[in-house]
PDB file of C-alpha atoms in Angstrom:
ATOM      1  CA  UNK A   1     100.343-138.542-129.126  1.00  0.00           C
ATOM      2  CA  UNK A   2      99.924-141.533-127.245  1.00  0.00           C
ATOM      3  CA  UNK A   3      99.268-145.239-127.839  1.00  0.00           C
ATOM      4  CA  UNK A   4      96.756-147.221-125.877  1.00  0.00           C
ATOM      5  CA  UNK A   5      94.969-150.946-126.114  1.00  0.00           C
ATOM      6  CA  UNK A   6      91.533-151.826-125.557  1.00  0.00           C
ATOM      7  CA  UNK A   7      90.670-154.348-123.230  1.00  0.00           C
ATOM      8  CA  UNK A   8      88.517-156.463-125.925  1.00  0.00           C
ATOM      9  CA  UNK A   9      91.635-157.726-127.650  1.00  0.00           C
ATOM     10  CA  UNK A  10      92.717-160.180-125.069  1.00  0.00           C
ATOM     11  CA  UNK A  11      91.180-162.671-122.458  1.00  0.00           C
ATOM     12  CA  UNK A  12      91.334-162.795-119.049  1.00  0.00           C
ATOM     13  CA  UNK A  13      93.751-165.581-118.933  1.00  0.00           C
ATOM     14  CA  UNK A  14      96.560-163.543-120.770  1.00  0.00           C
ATOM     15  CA  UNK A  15      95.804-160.393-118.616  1.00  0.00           C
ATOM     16  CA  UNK A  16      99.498-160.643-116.856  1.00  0.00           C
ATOM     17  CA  UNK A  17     101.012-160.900-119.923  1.00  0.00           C
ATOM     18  CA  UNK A  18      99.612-158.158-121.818  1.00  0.00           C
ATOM     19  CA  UNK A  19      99.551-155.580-118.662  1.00  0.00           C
ATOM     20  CA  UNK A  20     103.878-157.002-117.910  1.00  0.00           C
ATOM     21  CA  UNK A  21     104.075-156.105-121.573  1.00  0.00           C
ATOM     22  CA  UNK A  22     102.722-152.528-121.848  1.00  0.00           C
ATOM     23  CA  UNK A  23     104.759-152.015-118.429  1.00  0.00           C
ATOM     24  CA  UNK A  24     108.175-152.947-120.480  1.00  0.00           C
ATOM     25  CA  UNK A  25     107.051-150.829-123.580  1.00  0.00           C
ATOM     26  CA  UNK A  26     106.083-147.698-121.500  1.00  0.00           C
ATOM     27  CA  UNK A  27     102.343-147.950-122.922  1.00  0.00           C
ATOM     28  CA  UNK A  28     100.764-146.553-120.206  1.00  0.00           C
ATOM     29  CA  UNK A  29      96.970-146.219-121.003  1.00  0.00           C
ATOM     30  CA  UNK A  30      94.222-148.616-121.692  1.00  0.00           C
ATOM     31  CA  UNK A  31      90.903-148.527-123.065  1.00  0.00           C
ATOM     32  CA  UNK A  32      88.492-150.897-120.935  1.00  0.00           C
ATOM     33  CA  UNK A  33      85.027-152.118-121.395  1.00  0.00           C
ATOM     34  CA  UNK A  34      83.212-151.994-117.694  1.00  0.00           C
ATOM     35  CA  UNK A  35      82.010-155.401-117.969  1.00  0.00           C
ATOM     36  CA  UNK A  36      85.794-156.753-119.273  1.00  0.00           C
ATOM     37  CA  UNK A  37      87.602-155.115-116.692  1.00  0.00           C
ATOM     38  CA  UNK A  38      85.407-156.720-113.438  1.00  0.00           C
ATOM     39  CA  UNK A  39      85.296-159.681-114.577  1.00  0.00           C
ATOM     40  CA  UNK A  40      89.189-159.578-114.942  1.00  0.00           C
ATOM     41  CA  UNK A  41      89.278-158.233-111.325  1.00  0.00           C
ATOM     42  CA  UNK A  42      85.812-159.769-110.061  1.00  0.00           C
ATOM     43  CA  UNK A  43      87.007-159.737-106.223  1.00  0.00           C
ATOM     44  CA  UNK A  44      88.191-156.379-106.418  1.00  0.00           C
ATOM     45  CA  UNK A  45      86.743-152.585-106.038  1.00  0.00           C
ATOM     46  CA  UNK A  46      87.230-150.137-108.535  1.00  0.00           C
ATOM     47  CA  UNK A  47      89.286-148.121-106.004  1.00  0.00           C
ATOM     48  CA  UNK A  48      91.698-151.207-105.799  1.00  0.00           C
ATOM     49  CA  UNK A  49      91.252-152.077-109.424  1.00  0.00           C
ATOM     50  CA  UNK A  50      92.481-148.241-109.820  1.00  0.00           C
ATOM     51  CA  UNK A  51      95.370-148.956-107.498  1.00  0.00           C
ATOM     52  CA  UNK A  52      96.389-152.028-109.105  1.00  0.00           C
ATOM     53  CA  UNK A  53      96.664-150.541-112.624  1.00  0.00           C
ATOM     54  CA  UNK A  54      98.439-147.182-110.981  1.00  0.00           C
ATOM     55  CA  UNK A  55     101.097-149.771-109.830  1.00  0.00           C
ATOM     56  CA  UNK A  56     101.869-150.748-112.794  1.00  0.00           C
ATOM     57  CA  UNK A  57     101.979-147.422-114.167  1.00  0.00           C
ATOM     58  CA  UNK A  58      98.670-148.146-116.255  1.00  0.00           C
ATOM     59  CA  UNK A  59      95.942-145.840-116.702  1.00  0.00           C
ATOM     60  CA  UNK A  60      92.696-146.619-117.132  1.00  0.00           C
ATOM     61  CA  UNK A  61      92.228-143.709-119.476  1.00  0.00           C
ATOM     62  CA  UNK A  62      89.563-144.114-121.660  1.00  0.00           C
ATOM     63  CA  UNK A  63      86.113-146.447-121.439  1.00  0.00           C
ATOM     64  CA  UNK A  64      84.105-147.561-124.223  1.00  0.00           C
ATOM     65  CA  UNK A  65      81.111-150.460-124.575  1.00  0.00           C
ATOM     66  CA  UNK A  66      79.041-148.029-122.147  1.00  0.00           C
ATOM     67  CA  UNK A  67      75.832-149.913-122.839  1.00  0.00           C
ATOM     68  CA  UNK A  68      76.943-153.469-123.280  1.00  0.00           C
ATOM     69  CA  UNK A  69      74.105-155.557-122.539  1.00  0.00           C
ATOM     70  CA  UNK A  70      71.497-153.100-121.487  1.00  0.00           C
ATOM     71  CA  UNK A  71      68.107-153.531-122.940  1.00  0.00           C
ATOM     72  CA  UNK A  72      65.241-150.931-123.121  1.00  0.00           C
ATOM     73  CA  UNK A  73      68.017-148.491-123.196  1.00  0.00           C
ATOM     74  CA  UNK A  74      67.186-146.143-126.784  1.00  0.00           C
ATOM     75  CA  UNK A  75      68.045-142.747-127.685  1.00  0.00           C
ATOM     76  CA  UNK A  76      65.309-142.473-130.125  1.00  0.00           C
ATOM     77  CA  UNK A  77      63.209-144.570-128.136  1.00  0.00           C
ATOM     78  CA  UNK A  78      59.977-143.961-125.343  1.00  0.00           C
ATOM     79  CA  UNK A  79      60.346-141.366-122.818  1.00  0.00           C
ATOM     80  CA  UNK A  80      61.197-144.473-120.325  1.00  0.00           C
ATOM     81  CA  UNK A  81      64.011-146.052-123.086  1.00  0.00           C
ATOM     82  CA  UNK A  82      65.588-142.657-122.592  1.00  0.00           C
ATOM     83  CA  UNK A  83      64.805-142.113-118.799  1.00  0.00           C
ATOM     84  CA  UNK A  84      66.932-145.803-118.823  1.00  0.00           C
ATOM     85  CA  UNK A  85      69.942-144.997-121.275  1.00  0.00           C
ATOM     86  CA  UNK A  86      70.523-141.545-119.162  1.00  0.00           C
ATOM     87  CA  UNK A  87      70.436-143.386-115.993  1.00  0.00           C
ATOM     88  CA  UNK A  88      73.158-145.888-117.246  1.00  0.00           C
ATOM     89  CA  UNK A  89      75.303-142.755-118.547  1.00  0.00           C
ATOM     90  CA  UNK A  90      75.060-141.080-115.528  1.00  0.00           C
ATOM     91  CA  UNK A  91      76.081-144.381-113.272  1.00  0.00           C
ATOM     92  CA  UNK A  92      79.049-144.920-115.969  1.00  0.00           C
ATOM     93  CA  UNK A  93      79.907-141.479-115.543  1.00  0.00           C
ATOM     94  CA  UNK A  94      80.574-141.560-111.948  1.00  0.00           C
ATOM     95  CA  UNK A  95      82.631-145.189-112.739  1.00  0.00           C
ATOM     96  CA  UNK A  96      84.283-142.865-114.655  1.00  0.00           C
ATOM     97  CA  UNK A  97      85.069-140.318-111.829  1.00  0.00           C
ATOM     98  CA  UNK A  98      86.361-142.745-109.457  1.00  0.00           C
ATOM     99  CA  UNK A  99      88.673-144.418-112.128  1.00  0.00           C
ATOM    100  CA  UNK A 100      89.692-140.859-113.199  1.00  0.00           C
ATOM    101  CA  UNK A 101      88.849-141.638-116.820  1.00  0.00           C
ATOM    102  CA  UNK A 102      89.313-139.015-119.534  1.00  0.00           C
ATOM    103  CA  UNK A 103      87.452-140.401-122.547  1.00  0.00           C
ATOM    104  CA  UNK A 104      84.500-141.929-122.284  1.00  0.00           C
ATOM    105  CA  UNK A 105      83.748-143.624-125.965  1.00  0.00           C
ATOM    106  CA  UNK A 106      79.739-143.460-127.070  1.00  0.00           C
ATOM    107  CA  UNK A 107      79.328-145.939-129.651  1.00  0.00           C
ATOM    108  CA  UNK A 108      76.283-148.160-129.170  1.00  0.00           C
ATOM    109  CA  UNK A 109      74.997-148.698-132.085  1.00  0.00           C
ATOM    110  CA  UNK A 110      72.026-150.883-131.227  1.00  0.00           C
ATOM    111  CA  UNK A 111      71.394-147.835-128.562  1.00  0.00           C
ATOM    112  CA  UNK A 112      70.835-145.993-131.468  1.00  0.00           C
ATOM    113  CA  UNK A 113      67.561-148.178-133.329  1.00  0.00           C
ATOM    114  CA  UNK A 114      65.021-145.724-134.557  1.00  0.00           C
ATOM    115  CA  UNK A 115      62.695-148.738-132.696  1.00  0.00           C
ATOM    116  CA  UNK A 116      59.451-145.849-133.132  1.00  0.00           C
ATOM    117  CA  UNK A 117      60.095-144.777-136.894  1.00  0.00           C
ATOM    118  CA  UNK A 118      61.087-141.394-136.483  1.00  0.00           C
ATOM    119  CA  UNK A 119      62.321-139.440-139.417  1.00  0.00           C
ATOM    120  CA  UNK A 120      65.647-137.710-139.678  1.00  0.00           C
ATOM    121  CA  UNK A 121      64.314-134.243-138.470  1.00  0.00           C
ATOM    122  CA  UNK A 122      63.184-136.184-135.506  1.00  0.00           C
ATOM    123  CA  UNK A 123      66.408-138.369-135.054  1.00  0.00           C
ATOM    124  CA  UNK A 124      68.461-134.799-135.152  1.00  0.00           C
ATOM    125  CA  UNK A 125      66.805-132.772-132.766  1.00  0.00           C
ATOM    126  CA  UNK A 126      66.555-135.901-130.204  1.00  0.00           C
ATOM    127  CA  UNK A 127      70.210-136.061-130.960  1.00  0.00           C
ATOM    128  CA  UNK A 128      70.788-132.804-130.073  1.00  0.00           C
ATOM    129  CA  UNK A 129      68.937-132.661-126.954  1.00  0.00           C
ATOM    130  CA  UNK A 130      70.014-135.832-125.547  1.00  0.00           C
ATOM    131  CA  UNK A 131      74.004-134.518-125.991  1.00  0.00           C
ATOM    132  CA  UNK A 132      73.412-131.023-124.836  1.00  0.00           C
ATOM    133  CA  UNK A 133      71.821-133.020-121.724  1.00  0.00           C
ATOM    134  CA  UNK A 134      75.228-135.074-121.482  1.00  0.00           C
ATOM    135  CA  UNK A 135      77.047-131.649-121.955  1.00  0.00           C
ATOM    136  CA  UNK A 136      75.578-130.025-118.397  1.00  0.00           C
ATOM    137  CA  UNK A 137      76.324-133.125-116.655  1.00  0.00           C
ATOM    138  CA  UNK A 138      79.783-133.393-117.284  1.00  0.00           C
ATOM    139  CA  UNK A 139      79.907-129.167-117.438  1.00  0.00           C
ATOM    140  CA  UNK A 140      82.193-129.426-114.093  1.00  0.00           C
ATOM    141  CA  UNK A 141      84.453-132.129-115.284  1.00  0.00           C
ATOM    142  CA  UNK A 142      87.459-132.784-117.418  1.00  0.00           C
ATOM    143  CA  UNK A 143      85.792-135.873-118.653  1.00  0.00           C
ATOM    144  CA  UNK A 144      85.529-135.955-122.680  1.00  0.00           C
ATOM    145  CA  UNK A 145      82.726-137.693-123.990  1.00  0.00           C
ATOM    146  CA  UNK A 146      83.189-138.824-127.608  1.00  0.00           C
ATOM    147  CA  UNK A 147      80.482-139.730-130.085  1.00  0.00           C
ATOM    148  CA  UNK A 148      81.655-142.498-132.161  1.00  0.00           C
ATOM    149  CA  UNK A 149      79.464-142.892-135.639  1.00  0.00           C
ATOM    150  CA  UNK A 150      78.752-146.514-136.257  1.00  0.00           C
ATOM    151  CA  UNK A 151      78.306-148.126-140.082  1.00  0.00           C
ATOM    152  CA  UNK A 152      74.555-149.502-140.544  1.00  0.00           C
ATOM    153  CA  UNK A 153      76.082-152.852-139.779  1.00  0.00           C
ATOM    154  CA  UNK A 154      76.756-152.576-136.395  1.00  0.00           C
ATOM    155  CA  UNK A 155      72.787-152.266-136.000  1.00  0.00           C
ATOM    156  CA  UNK A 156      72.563-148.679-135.706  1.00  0.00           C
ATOM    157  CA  UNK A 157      69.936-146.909-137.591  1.00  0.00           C
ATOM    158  CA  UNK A 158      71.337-143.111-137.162  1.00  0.00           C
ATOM    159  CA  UNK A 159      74.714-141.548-136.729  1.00  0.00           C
ATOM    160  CA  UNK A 160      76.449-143.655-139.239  1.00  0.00           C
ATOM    161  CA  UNK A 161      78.986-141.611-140.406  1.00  0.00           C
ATOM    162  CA  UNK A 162      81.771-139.411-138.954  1.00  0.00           C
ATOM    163  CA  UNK A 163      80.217-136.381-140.662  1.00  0.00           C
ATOM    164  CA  UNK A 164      77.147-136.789-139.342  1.00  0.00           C
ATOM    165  CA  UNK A 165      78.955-136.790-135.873  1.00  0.00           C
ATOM    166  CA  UNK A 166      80.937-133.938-136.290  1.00  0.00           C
ATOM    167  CA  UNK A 167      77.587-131.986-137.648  1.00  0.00           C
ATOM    168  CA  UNK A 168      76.162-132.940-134.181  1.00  0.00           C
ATOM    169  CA  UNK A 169      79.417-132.484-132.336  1.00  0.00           C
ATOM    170  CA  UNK A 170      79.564-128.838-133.847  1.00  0.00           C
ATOM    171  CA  UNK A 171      75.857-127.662-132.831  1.00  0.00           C
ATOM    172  CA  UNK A 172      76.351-128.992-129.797  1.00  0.00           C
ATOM    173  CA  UNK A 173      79.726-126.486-128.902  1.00  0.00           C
ATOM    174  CA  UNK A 174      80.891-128.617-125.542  1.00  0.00           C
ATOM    175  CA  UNK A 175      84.273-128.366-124.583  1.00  0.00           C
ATOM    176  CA  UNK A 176      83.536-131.950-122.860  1.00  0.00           C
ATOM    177  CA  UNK A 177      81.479-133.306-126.190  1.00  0.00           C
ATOM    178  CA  UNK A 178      84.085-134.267-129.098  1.00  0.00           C
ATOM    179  CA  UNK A 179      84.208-137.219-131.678  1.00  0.00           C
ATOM    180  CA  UNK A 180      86.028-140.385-131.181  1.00  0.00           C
ATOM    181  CA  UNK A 181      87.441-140.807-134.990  1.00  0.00           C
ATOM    182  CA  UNK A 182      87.061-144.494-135.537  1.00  0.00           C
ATOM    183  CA  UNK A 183      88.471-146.173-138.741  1.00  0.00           C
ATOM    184  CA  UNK A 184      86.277-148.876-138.596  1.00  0.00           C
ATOM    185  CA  UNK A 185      83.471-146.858-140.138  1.00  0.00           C
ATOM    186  CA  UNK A 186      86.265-144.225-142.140  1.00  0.00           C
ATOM    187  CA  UNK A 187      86.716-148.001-144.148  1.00  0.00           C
ATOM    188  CA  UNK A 188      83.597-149.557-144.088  1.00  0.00           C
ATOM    189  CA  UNK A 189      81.818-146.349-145.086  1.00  0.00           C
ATOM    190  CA  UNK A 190      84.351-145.116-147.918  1.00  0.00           C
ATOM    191  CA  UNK A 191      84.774-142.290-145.937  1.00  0.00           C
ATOM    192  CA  UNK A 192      87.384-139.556-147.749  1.00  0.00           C
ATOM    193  CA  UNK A 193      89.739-139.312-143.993  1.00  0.00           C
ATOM    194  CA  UNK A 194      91.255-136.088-145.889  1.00  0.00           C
ATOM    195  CA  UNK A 195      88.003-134.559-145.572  1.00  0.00           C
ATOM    196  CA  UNK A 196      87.927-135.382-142.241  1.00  0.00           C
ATOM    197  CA  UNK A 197      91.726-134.801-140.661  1.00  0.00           C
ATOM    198  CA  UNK A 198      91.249-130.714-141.641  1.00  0.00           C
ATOM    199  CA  UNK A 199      92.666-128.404-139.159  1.00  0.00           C
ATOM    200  CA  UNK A 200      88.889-126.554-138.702  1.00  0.00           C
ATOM    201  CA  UNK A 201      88.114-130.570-137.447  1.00  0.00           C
ATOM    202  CA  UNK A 202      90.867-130.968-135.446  1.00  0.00           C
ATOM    203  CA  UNK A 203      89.285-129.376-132.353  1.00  0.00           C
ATOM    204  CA  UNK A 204      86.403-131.361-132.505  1.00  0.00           C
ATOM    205  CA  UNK A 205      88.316-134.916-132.124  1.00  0.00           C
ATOM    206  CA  UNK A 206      89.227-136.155-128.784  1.00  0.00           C
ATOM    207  CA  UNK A 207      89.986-139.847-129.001  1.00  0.00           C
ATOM    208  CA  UNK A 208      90.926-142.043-132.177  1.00  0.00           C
ATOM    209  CA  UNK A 209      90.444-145.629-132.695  1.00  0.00           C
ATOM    210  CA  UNK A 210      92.591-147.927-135.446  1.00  0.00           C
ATOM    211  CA  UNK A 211      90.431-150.276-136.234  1.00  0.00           C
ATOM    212  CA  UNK A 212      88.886-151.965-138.910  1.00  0.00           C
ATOM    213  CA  UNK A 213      85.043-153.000-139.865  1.00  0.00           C
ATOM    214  CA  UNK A 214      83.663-156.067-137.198  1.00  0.00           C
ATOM    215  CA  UNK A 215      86.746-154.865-135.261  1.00  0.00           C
ATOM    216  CA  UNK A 216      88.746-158.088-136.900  1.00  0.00           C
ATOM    217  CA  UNK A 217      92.387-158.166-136.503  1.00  0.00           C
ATOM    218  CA  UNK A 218      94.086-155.020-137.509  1.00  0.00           C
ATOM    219  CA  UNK A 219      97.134-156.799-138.345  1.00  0.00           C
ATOM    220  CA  UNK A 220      96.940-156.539-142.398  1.00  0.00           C
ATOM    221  CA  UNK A 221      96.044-152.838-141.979  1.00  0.00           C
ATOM    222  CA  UNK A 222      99.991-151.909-140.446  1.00  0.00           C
ATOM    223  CA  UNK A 223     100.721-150.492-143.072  1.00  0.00           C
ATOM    224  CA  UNK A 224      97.694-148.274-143.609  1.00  0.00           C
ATOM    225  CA  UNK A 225      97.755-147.348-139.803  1.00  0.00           C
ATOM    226  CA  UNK A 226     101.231-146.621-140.064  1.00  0.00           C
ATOM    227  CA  UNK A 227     100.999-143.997-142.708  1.00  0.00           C
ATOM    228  CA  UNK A 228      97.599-142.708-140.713  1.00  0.00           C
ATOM    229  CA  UNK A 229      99.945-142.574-137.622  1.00  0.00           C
ATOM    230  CA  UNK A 230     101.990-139.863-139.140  1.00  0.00           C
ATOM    231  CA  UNK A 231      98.986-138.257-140.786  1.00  0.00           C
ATOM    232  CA  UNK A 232      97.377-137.504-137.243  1.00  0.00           C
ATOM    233  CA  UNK A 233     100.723-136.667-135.814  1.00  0.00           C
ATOM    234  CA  UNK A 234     100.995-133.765-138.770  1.00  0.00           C
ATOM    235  CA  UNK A 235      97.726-132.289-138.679  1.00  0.00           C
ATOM    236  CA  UNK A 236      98.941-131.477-134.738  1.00  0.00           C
ATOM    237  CA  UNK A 237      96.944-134.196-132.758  1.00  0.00           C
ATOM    238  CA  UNK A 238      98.187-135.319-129.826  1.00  0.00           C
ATOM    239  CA  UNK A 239      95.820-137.521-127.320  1.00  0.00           C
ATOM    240  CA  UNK A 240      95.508-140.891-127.604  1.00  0.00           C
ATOM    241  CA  UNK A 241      95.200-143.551-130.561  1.00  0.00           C
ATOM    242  CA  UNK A 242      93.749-146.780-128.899  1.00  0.00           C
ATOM    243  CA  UNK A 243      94.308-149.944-130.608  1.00  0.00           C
ATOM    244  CA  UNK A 244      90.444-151.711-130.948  1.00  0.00           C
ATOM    245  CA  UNK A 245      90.116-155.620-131.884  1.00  0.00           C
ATOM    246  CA  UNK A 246      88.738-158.764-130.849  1.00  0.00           C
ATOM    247  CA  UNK A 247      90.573-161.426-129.908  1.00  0.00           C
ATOM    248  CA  UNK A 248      91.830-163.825-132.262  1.00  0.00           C
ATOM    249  CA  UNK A 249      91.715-167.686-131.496  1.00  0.00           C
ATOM    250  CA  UNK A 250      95.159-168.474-130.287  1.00  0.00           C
ATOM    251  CA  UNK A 251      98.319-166.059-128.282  1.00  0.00           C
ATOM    252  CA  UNK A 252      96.737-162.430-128.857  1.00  0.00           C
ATOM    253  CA  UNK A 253      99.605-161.889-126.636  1.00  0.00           C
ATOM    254  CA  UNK A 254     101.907-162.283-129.350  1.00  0.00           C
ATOM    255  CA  UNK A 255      99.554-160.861-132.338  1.00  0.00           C
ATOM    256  CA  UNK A 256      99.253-157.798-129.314  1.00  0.00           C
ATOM    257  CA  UNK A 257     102.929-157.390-129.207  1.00  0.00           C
ATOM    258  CA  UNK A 258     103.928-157.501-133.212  1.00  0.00           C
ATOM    259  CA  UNK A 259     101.040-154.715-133.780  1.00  0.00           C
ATOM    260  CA  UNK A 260     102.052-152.340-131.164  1.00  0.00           C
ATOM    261  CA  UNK A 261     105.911-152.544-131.798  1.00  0.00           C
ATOM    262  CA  UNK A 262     105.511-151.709-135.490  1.00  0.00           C
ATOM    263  CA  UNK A 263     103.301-148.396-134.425  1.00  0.00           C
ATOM    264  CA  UNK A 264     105.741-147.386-131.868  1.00  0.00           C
ATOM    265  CA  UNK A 265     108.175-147.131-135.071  1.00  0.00           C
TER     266      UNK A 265
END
């Protein structure tokens, strides 16, 4: 089991900093949001953002914020929302490929706006095509793609909730289709996490975020992650937890640096 930081808990100007300080720790993966990690690098390629990151022995394992920005892009949307959303999967996807990304985290919860009305038989059978039609593109790769639910207040109107996810993940029966556990909606939702950390479920995750609802500062939650830490690690899993936040106002370097040190405990 490894430990990993997303790219949305720091700015650009403390990018040194963080990246010398995952070096010294031996945290060698990092979660990135597309848009975050170019305009950290803006004069570089991906095949030399790649290379810089491999020098420091960093990899640029997992991606999440797929969607960030993108309008017109809906799953449960017109035939041309979701002739646009595919597109923009498919053109992450092969971002994905030349960064040699494993996990590739599908949250988007305003992606996922029932914009026409639909009901829920509707919402699960569009679901379920629009995954199986993610599962033959990535058929030939090792590339996980993990469905993250999203509480109602992230703007999402379906997938909400980690069973739901796990439901879909289940019909779907993708080797490359799993569910990125995030804590953020476990807490917001209420969700019973012993209900969900079984050993049938097990198979079915393939990424974990520690987080917590609005992704504030996970700081007062050490504790509580701590104790989750050794939960995951008994159960058997063993890919990657990735620390998910926003920045806070002043030194995330520091506020970076006490939260990952106590989980490395």
């Amino acid at each position: 089991m490894n430990l990993s930081i997303s790219n949305l808990a720091w700015v650009k100007k403390e990018n040194k900093s963080i990246l010398n300080f995952l070096k010294k720790k031996n945290i060698n993966f990092i979660e990135f949001a597309p848009a975050l990690l170019k305009n950290n690098h803006k004069s570089y390629s991906y095949a030399n953002i790649k290379k810089m990151y491999s020098s420091k022995s960093l990899s640029l394992y997992s991606m999440q914020s797929l969607l960030y920005n993108k309008n017109n892009h809906y799953l449960y949307g017109t035939y041309k929302n979701k002739y646009n959303l595919l597109n923009e999967i498919q053109r992450k996807i092969k971002v994905a490929k030349k960064l040699n990304v494993k996990i590739m985290v599908f949250g988007s919860p305003l992606i996922k706006k029932n914009i026409l009305l639909k009901n829920d038989y509707q919402l699960w059978c569009e679901s379920v095509d629009f995954f199986n039609t993610i599962k033959k593109i990535l058929v030939n790769t090792n590339i996980l793609f993990c469905i993250e639910a999203n509480p109602k207040l992230m703007g999402g109107d379906y997938i909400n909730n980690t069973f739901l996810a796990l439901k879909i993940i289940k019909k779907i029966k993708s080797k490359n289709i799993k569910l990125n556990l995030d804590y953020g909606t476990v807490i917001k939702n209420n969700e019973n996490i012993n209900k969900i950390l079984t050993k049938e479920n097990l198979k079915f995750i393939g990424h974990v975020h520690f987080s917590i609802p609005n992704l504030k500062n996970i700081r007062k939650y050490l504790t509580y992650f701590c104790k989750q830490k050794k939960l995951l690690k008994r159960l058997g899993y063993n890919k990657n937890i990735t620390v998910e936040m926003l920045p806070i106002k002043i030194n995330n370097t520091k506020n970076i640096e006490k939260i990952l040190n106590n989980l490395l405990e």
